[in-house]
PDB file of C-alpha atoms in Angstrom:
ATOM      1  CA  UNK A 366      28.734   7.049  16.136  1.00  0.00           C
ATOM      2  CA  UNK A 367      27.402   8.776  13.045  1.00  0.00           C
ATOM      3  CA  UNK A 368      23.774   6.832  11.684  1.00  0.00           C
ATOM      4  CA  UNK A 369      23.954   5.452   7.788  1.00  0.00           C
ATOM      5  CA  UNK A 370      21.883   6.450   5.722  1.00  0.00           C
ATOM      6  CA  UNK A 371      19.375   3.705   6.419  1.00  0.00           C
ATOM      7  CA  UNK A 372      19.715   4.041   9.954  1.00  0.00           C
ATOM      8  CA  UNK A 373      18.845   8.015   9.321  1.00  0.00           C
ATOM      9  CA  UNK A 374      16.283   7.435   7.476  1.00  0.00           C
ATOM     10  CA  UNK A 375      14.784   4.759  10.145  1.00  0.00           C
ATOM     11  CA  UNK A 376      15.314   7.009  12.802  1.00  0.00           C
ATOM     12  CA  UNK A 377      12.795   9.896  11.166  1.00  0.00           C
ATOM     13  CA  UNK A 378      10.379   7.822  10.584  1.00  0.00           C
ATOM     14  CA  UNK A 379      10.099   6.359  13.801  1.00  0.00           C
ATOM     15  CA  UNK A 380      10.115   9.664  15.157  1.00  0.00           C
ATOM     16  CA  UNK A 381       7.383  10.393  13.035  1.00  0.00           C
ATOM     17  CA  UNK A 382       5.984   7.133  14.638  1.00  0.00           C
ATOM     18  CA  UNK A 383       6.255   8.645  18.061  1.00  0.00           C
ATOM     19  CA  UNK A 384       4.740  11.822  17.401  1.00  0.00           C
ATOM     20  CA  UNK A 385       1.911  10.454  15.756  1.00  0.00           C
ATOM     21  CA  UNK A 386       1.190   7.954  18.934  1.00  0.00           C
ATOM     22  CA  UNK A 387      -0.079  10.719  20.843  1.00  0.00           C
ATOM     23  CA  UNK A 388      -2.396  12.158  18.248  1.00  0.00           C
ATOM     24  CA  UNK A 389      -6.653  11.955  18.917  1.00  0.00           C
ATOM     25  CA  UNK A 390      -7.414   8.934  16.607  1.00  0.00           C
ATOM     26  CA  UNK A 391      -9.057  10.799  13.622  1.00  0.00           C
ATOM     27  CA  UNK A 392      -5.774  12.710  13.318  1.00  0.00           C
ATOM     28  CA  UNK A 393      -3.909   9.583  13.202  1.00  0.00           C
ATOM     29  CA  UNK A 394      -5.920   7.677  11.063  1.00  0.00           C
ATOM     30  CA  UNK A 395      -5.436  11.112   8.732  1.00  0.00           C
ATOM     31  CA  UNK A 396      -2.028  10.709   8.967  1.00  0.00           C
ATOM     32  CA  UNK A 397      -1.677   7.478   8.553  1.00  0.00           C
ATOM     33  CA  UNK A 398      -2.947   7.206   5.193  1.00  0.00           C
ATOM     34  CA  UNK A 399      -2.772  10.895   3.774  1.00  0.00           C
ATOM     35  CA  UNK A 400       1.091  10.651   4.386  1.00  0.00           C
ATOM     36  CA  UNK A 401       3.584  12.834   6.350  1.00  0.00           C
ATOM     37  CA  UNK A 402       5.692  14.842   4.739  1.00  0.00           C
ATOM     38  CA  UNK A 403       8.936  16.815   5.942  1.00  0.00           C
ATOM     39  CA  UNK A 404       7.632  19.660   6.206  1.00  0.00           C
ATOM     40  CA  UNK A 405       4.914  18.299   8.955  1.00  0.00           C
ATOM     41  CA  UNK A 406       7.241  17.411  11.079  1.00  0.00           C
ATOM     42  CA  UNK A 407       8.294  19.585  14.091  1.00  0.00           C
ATOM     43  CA  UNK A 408      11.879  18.855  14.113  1.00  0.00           C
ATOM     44  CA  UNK A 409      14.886  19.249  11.655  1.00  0.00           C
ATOM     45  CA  UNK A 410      16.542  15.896  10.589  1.00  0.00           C
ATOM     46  CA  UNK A 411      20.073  15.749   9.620  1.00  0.00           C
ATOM     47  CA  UNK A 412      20.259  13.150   6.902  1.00  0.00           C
ATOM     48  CA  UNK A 413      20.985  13.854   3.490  1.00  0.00           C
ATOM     49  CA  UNK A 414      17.885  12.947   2.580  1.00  0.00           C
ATOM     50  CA  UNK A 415      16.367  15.468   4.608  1.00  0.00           C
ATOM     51  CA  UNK A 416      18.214  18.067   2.796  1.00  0.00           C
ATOM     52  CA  UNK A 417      17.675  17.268  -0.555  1.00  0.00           C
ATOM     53  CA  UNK A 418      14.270  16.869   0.186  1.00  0.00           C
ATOM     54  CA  UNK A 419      11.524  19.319  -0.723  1.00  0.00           C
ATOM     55  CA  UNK A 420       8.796  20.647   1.625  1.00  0.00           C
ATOM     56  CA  UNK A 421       6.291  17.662   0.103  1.00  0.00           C
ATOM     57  CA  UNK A 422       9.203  14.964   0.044  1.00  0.00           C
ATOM     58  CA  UNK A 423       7.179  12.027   2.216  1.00  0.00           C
ATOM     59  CA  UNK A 424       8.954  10.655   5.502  1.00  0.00           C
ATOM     60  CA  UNK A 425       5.787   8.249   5.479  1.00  0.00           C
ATOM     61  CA  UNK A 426       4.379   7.674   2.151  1.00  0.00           C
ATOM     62  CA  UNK A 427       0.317   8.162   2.041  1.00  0.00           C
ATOM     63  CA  UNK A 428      -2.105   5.342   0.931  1.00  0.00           C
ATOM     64  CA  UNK A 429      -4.283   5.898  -1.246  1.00  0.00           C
ATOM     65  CA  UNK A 430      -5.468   2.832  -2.044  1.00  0.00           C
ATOM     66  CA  UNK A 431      -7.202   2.659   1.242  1.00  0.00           C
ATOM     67  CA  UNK A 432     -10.570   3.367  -0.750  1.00  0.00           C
ATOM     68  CA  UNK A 433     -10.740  -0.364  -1.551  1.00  0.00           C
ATOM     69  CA  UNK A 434     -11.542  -1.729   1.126  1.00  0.00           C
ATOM     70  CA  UNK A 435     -12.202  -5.513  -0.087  1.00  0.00           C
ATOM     71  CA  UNK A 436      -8.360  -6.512  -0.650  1.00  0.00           C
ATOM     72  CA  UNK A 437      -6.733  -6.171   2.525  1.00  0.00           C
ATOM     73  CA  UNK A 438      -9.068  -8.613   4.186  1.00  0.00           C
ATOM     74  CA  UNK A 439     -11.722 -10.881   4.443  1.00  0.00           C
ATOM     75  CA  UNK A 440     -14.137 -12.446   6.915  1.00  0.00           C
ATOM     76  CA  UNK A 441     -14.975 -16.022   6.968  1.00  0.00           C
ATOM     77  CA  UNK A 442     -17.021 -17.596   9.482  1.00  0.00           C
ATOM     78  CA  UNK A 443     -15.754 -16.145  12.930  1.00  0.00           C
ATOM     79  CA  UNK A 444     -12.438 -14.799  11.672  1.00  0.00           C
ATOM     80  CA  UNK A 445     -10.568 -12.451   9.070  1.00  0.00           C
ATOM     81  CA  UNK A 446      -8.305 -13.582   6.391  1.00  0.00           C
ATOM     82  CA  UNK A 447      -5.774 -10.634   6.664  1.00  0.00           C
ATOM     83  CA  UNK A 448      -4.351 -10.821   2.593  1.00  0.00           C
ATOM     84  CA  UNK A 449      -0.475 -10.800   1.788  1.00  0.00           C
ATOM     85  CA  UNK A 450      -0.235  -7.880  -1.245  1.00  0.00           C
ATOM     86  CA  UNK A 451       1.343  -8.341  -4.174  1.00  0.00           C
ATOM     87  CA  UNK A 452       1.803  -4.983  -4.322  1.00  0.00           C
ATOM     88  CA  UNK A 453       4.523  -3.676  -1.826  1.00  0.00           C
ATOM     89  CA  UNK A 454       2.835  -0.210  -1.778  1.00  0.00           C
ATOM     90  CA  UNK A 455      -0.404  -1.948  -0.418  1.00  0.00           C
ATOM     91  CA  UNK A 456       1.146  -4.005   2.303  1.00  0.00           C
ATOM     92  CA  UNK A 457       0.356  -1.335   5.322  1.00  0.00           C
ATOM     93  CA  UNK A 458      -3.160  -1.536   4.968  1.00  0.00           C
ATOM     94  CA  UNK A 459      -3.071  -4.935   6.123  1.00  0.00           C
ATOM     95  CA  UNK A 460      -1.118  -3.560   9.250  1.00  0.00           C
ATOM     96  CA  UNK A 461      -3.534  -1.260  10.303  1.00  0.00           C
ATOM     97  CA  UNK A 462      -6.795  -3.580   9.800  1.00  0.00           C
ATOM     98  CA  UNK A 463      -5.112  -5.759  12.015  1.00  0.00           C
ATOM     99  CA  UNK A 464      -4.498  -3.328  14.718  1.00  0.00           C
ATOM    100  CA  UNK A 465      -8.028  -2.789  14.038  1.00  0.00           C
ATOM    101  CA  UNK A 466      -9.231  -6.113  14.886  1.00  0.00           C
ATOM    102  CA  UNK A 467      -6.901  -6.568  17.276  1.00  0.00           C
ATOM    103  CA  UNK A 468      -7.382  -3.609  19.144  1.00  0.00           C
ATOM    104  CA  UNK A 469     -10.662  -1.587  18.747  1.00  0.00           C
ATOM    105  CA  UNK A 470     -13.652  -2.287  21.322  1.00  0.00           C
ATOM    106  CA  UNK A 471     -15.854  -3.102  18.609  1.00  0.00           C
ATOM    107  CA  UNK A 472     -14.060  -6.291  17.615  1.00  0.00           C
ATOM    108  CA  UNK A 473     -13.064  -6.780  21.202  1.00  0.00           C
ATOM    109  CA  UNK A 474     -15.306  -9.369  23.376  1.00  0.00           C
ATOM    110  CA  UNK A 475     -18.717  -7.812  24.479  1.00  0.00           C
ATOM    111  CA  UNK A 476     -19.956 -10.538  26.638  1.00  0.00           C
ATOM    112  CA  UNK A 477     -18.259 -12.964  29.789  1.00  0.00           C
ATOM    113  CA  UNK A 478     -16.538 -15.985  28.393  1.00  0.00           C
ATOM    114  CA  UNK A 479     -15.438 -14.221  24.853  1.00  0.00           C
ATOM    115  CA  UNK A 480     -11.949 -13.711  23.395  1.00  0.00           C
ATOM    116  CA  UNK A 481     -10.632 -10.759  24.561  1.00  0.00           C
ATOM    117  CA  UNK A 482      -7.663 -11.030  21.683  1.00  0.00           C
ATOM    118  CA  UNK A 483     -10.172 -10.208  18.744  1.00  0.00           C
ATOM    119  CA  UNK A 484     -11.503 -12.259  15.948  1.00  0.00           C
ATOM    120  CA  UNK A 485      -9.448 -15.261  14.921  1.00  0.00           C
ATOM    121  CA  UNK A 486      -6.827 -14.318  12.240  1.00  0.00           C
ATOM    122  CA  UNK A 487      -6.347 -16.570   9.860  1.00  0.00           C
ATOM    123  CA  UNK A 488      -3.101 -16.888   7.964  1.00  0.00           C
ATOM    124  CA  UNK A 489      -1.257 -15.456  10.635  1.00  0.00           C
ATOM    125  CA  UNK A 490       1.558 -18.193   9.784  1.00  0.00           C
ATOM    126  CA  UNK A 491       1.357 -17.504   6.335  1.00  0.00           C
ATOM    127  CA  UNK A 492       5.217 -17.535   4.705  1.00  0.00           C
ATOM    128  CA  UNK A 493       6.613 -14.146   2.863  1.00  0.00           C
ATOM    129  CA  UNK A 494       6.110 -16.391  -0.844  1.00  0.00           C
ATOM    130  CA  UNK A 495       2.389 -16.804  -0.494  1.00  0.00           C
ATOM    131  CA  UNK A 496      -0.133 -13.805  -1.574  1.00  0.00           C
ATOM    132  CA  UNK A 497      -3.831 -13.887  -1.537  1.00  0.00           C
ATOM    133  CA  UNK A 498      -5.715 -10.809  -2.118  1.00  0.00           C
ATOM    134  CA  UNK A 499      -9.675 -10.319  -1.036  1.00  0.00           C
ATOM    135  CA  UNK A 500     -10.836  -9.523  -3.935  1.00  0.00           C
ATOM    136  CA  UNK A 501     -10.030 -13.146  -5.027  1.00  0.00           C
ATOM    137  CA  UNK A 502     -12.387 -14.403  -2.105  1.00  0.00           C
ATOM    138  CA  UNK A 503     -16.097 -14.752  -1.972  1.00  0.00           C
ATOM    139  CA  UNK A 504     -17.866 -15.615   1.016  1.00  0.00           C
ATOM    140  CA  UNK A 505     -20.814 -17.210  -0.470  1.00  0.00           C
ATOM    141  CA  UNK A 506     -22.413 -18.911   1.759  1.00  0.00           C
ATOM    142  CA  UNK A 507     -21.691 -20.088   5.803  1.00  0.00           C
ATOM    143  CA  UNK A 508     -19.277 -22.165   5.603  1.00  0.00           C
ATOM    144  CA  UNK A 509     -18.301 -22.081   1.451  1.00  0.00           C
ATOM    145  CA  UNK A 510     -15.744 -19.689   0.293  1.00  0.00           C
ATOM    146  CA  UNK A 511     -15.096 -19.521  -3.386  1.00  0.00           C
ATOM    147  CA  UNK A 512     -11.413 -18.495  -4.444  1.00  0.00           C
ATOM    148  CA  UNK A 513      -9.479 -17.629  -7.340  1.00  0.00           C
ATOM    149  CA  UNK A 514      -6.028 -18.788  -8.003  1.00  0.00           C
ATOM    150  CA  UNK A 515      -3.917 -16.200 -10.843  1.00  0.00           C
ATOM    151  CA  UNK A 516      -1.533 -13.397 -10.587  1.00  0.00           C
ATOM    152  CA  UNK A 517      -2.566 -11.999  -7.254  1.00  0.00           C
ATOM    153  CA  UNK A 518      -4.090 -15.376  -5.224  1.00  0.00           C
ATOM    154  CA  UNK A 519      -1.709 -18.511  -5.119  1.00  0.00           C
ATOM    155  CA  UNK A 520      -2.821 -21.809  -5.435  1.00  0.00           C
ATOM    156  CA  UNK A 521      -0.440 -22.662  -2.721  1.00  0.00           C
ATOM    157  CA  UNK A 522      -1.762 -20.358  -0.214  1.00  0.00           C
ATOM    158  CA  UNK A 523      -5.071 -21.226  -1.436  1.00  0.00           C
ATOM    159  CA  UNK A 524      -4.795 -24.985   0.099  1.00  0.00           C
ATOM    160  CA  UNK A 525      -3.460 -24.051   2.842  1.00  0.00           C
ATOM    161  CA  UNK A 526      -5.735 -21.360   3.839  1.00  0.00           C
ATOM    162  CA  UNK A 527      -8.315 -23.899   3.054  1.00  0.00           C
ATOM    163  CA  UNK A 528      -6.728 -26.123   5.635  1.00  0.00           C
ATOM    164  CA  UNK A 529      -6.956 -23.690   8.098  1.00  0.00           C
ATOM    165  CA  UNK A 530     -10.793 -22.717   7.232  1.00  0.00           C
ATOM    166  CA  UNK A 531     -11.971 -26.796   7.842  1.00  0.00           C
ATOM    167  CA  UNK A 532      -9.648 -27.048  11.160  1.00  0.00           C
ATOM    168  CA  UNK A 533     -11.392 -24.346  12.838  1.00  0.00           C
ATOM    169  CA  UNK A 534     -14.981 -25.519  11.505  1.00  0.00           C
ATOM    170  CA  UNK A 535     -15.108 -21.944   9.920  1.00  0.00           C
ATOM    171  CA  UNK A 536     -15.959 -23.635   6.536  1.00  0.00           C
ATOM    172  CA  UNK A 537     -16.658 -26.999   4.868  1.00  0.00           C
ATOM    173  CA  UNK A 538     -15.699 -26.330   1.169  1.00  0.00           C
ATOM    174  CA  UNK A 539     -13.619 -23.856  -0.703  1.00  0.00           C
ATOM    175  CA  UNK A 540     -14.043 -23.655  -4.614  1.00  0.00           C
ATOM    176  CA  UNK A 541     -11.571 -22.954  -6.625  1.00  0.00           C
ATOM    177  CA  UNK A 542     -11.296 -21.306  -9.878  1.00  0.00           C
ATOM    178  CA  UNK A 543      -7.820 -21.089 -12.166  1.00  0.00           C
ATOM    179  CA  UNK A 544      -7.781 -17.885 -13.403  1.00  0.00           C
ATOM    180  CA  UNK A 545      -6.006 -17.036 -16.559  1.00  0.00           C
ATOM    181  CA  UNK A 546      -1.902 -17.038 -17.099  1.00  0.00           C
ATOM    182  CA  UNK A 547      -3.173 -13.163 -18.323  1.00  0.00           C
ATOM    183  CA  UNK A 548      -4.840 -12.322 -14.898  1.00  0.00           C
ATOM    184  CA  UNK A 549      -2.295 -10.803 -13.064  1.00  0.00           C
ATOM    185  CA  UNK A 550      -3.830  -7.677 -13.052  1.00  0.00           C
ATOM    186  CA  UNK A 551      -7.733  -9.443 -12.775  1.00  0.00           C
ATOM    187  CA  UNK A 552      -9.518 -10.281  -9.392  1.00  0.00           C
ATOM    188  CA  UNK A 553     -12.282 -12.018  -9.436  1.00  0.00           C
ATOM    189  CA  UNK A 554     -14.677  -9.806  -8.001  1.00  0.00           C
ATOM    190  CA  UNK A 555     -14.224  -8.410 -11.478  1.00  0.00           C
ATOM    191  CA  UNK A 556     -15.475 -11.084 -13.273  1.00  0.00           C
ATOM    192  CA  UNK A 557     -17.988 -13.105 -10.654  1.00  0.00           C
ATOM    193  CA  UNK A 558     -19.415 -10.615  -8.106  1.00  0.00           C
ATOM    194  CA  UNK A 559     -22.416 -11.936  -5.980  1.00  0.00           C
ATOM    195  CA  UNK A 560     -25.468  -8.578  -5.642  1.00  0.00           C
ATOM    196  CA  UNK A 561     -28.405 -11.474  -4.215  1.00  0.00           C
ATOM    197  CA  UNK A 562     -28.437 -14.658  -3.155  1.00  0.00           C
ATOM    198  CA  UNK A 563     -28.723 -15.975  -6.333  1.00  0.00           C
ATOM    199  CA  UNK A 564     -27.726 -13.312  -8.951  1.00  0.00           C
ATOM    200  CA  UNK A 565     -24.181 -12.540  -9.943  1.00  0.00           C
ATOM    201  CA  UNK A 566     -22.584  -9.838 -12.381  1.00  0.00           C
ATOM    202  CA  UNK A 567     -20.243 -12.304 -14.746  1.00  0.00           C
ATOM    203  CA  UNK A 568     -17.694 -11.961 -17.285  1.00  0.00           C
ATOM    204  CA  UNK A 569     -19.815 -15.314 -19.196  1.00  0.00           C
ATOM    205  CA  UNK A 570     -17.786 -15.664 -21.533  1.00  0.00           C
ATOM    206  CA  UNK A 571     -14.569 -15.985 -19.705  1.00  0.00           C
ATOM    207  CA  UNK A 572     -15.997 -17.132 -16.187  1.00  0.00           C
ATOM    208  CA  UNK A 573     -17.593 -20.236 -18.030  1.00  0.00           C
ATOM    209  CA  UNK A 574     -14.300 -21.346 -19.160  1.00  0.00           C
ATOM    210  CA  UNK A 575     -12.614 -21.370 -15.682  1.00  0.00           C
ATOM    211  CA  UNK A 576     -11.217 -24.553 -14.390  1.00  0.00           C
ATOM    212  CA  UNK A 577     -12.902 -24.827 -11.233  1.00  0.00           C
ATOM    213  CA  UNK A 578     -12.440 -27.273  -8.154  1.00  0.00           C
ATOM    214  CA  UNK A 579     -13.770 -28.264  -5.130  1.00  0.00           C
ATOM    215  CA  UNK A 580     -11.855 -28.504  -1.901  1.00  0.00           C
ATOM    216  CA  UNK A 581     -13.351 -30.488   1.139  1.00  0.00           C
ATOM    217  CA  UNK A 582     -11.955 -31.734   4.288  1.00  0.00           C
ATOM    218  CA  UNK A 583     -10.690 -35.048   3.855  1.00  0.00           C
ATOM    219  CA  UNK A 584      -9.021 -38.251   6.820  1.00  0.00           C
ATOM    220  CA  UNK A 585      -5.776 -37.009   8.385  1.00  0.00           C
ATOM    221  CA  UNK A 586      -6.184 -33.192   7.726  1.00  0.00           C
ATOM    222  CA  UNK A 587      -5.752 -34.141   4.019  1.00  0.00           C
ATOM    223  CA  UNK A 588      -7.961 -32.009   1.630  1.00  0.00           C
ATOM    224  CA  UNK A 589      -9.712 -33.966  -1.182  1.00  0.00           C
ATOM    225  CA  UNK A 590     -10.189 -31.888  -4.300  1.00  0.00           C
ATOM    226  CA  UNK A 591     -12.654 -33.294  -6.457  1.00  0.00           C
ATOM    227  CA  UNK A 592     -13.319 -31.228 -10.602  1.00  0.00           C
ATOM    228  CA  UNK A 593     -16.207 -29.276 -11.133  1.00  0.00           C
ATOM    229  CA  UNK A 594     -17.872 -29.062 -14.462  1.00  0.00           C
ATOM    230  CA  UNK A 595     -17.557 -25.495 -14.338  1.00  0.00           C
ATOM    231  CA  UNK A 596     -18.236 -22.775 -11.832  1.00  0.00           C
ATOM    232  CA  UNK A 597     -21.671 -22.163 -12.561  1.00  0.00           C
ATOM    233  CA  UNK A 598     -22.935 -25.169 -11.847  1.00  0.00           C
ATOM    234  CA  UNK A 599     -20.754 -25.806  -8.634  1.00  0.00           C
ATOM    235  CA  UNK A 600     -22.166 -22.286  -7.313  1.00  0.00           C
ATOM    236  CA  UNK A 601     -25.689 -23.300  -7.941  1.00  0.00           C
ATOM    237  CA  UNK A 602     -24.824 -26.541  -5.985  1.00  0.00           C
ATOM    238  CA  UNK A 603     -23.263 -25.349  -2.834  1.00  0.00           C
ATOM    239  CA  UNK A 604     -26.130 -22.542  -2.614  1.00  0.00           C
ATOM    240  CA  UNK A 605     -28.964 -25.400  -3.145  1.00  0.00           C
ATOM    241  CA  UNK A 606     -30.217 -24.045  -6.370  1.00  0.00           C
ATOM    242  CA  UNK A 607     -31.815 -25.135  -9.605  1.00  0.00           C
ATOM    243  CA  UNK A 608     -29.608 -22.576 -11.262  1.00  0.00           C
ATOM    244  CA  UNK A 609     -28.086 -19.031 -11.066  1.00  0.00           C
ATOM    245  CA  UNK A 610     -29.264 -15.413 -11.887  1.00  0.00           C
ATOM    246  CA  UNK A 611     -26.736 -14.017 -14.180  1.00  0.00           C
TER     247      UNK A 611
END
C-alpha cells in the first residue's frame, strides 16, 4: 500500500536512525545533535516532503541547546533525576543522557556486587503532565535538594519526586521555593546559584521574598511540609551555618 504522509515521513527518519547506528560514536554523537539534513542522506525518499524540501531541509532536527548541560538532568544522592522539558524542542536531550547512563561503561558497575543497569533513575514513572527542569534543582548538600516550583518545575512533580528521593534514602529534605506567577521563563539557578559552600550569587531582592517550604519524610510515606521564614535562613539551617555568603 502507498505510506501517508506521516508514515513517509516516519519511515526517513528511521532510516536515518539505521544509518546512523553503525556510525563510530563521535560521528553519531555529531549527528545527533548537529542535525541531518536531506541532503546527508545516501538515499532518495519519495515523500512529498522530500521534494519540496531543500538541500538543508532537516530529516532530524539538530539541538542546539545541548550546550546547557544543567536542564536535562540532575544527580541526587546515587541517582539522576532525568527532567521532563517544557520545551518540546528540548525533550531529546533527555533521551540521549539516558542512553548515557544507561549504557556507557563509565556509569556501568566497576566492581562485583554493583548494578549493572546504571545509576538509579528517578522519575522514571513520571506522567506526560508533570515537568521539572534542572536548573530548578540544587543539590546542596547530601541528602538536601532545594527546588523551585514556577513555569518550568511543578509543584506536583515536585512532591512526588520528593517522595521518591526519601524512599530510596537518597535524601532527607527537599526545600521548596514558589517562584513567581512571572517565572515561566526564570530558573532558579538564575536567581540562587551556589559557587562555595557557603556563598551564593542571589537575585536579594526577589529571592528574599520567595515562599519557601520544607519537605521531610513523614509516617506512612506521607511528606510533612512545614513554612520556612524565608529561604535564606532555611539554607543556612540545613548547611549548619550561622548565616550565608551572598
Amino acid at each position: 500500500r502507498t505510506l501517508t504522509a506521516k508514515e513517509q515521513a516516519a519511515h526517513d527518519a528511521g532510516l536515518a536512525s539505521v544509518l546512523l547506528a553503525g556510525e563510530p560514536g563521535d560521528e553519531l554523537a555529531a549527528w545527533c545533535i548537529g542535525g541531518v539534513a536531506f541532503a546527508d542522506l545516501p538515499f532518495a525518499s519519495s515523500s512529498f516532503t522530500a521534494y519540496t524540501a531543500g538541500s538543508d531541509d532537516l530529516v532530524i532536527p539538530p539541538l542546539p541547546n545541548s550546550y546547557y548541560t544543567r536542564d536535562p538532568s540532575t544527580w541526587v544522592g546515587p541517582g539522576v533525576v532525568l527532567s521532563a522539558m517544557a520545551h518540546r524542542v528540548r525533550r531529546r536531550e533527555v533521551l540521549h543522557l539516558e542512553m548515557i547512563y544507561r549504557h556507557h561503561p563509565r556509569f556501568l558497575a566497576s566492581s562485583p556486587g554493583e548494578s549493572d543497569t546504571g545509576p538509579i533513575i528517578f522519575g522514571e514513572d513520571r506522567p506526560g503532565t508533570a515537568g521539572v527542569e534542572g536548573g530548578d534543582l540544587l543539590a546542596l548538600a547530601p541528602g538536601v535538594l532545594v527546588a523551585a516550583c514556577g513555569g518550568r518545575t511543578r509543584s506536583g512533580t515536585v512532591e512526588a519526586l520528593a517522595a521518591e528521593l526519601f524512599a530510596a534514602g537518597a535524601a532527607h529534605e527537599v526545600l521548596a521555593v514558589q517562584l513567581p506567577g512571572r517565572g515561566g521563563e526564570v530558573h532558579l539557578d538564575t536567581v540562587f546559584s551556589q559557587i562555595d559552600h557557603d556563598a551564593f550569587v542571589v537575585y536579594a531582592d526577589l529571592v528574599e521574598r520567595l515562599p519557601t517550604y520544607a519537605l521531610r519524610p513523614g509516617r506512612n510515606g506521607r511528606i510533612e511540609v512545614d513554612h520556612e521564614e524565608h529561604l535564606f535562613s532555611a539554607v543556612a539551617r540545613v548547611l549548619g551555618l550561622e548565616a550565608l555568603r551572598l
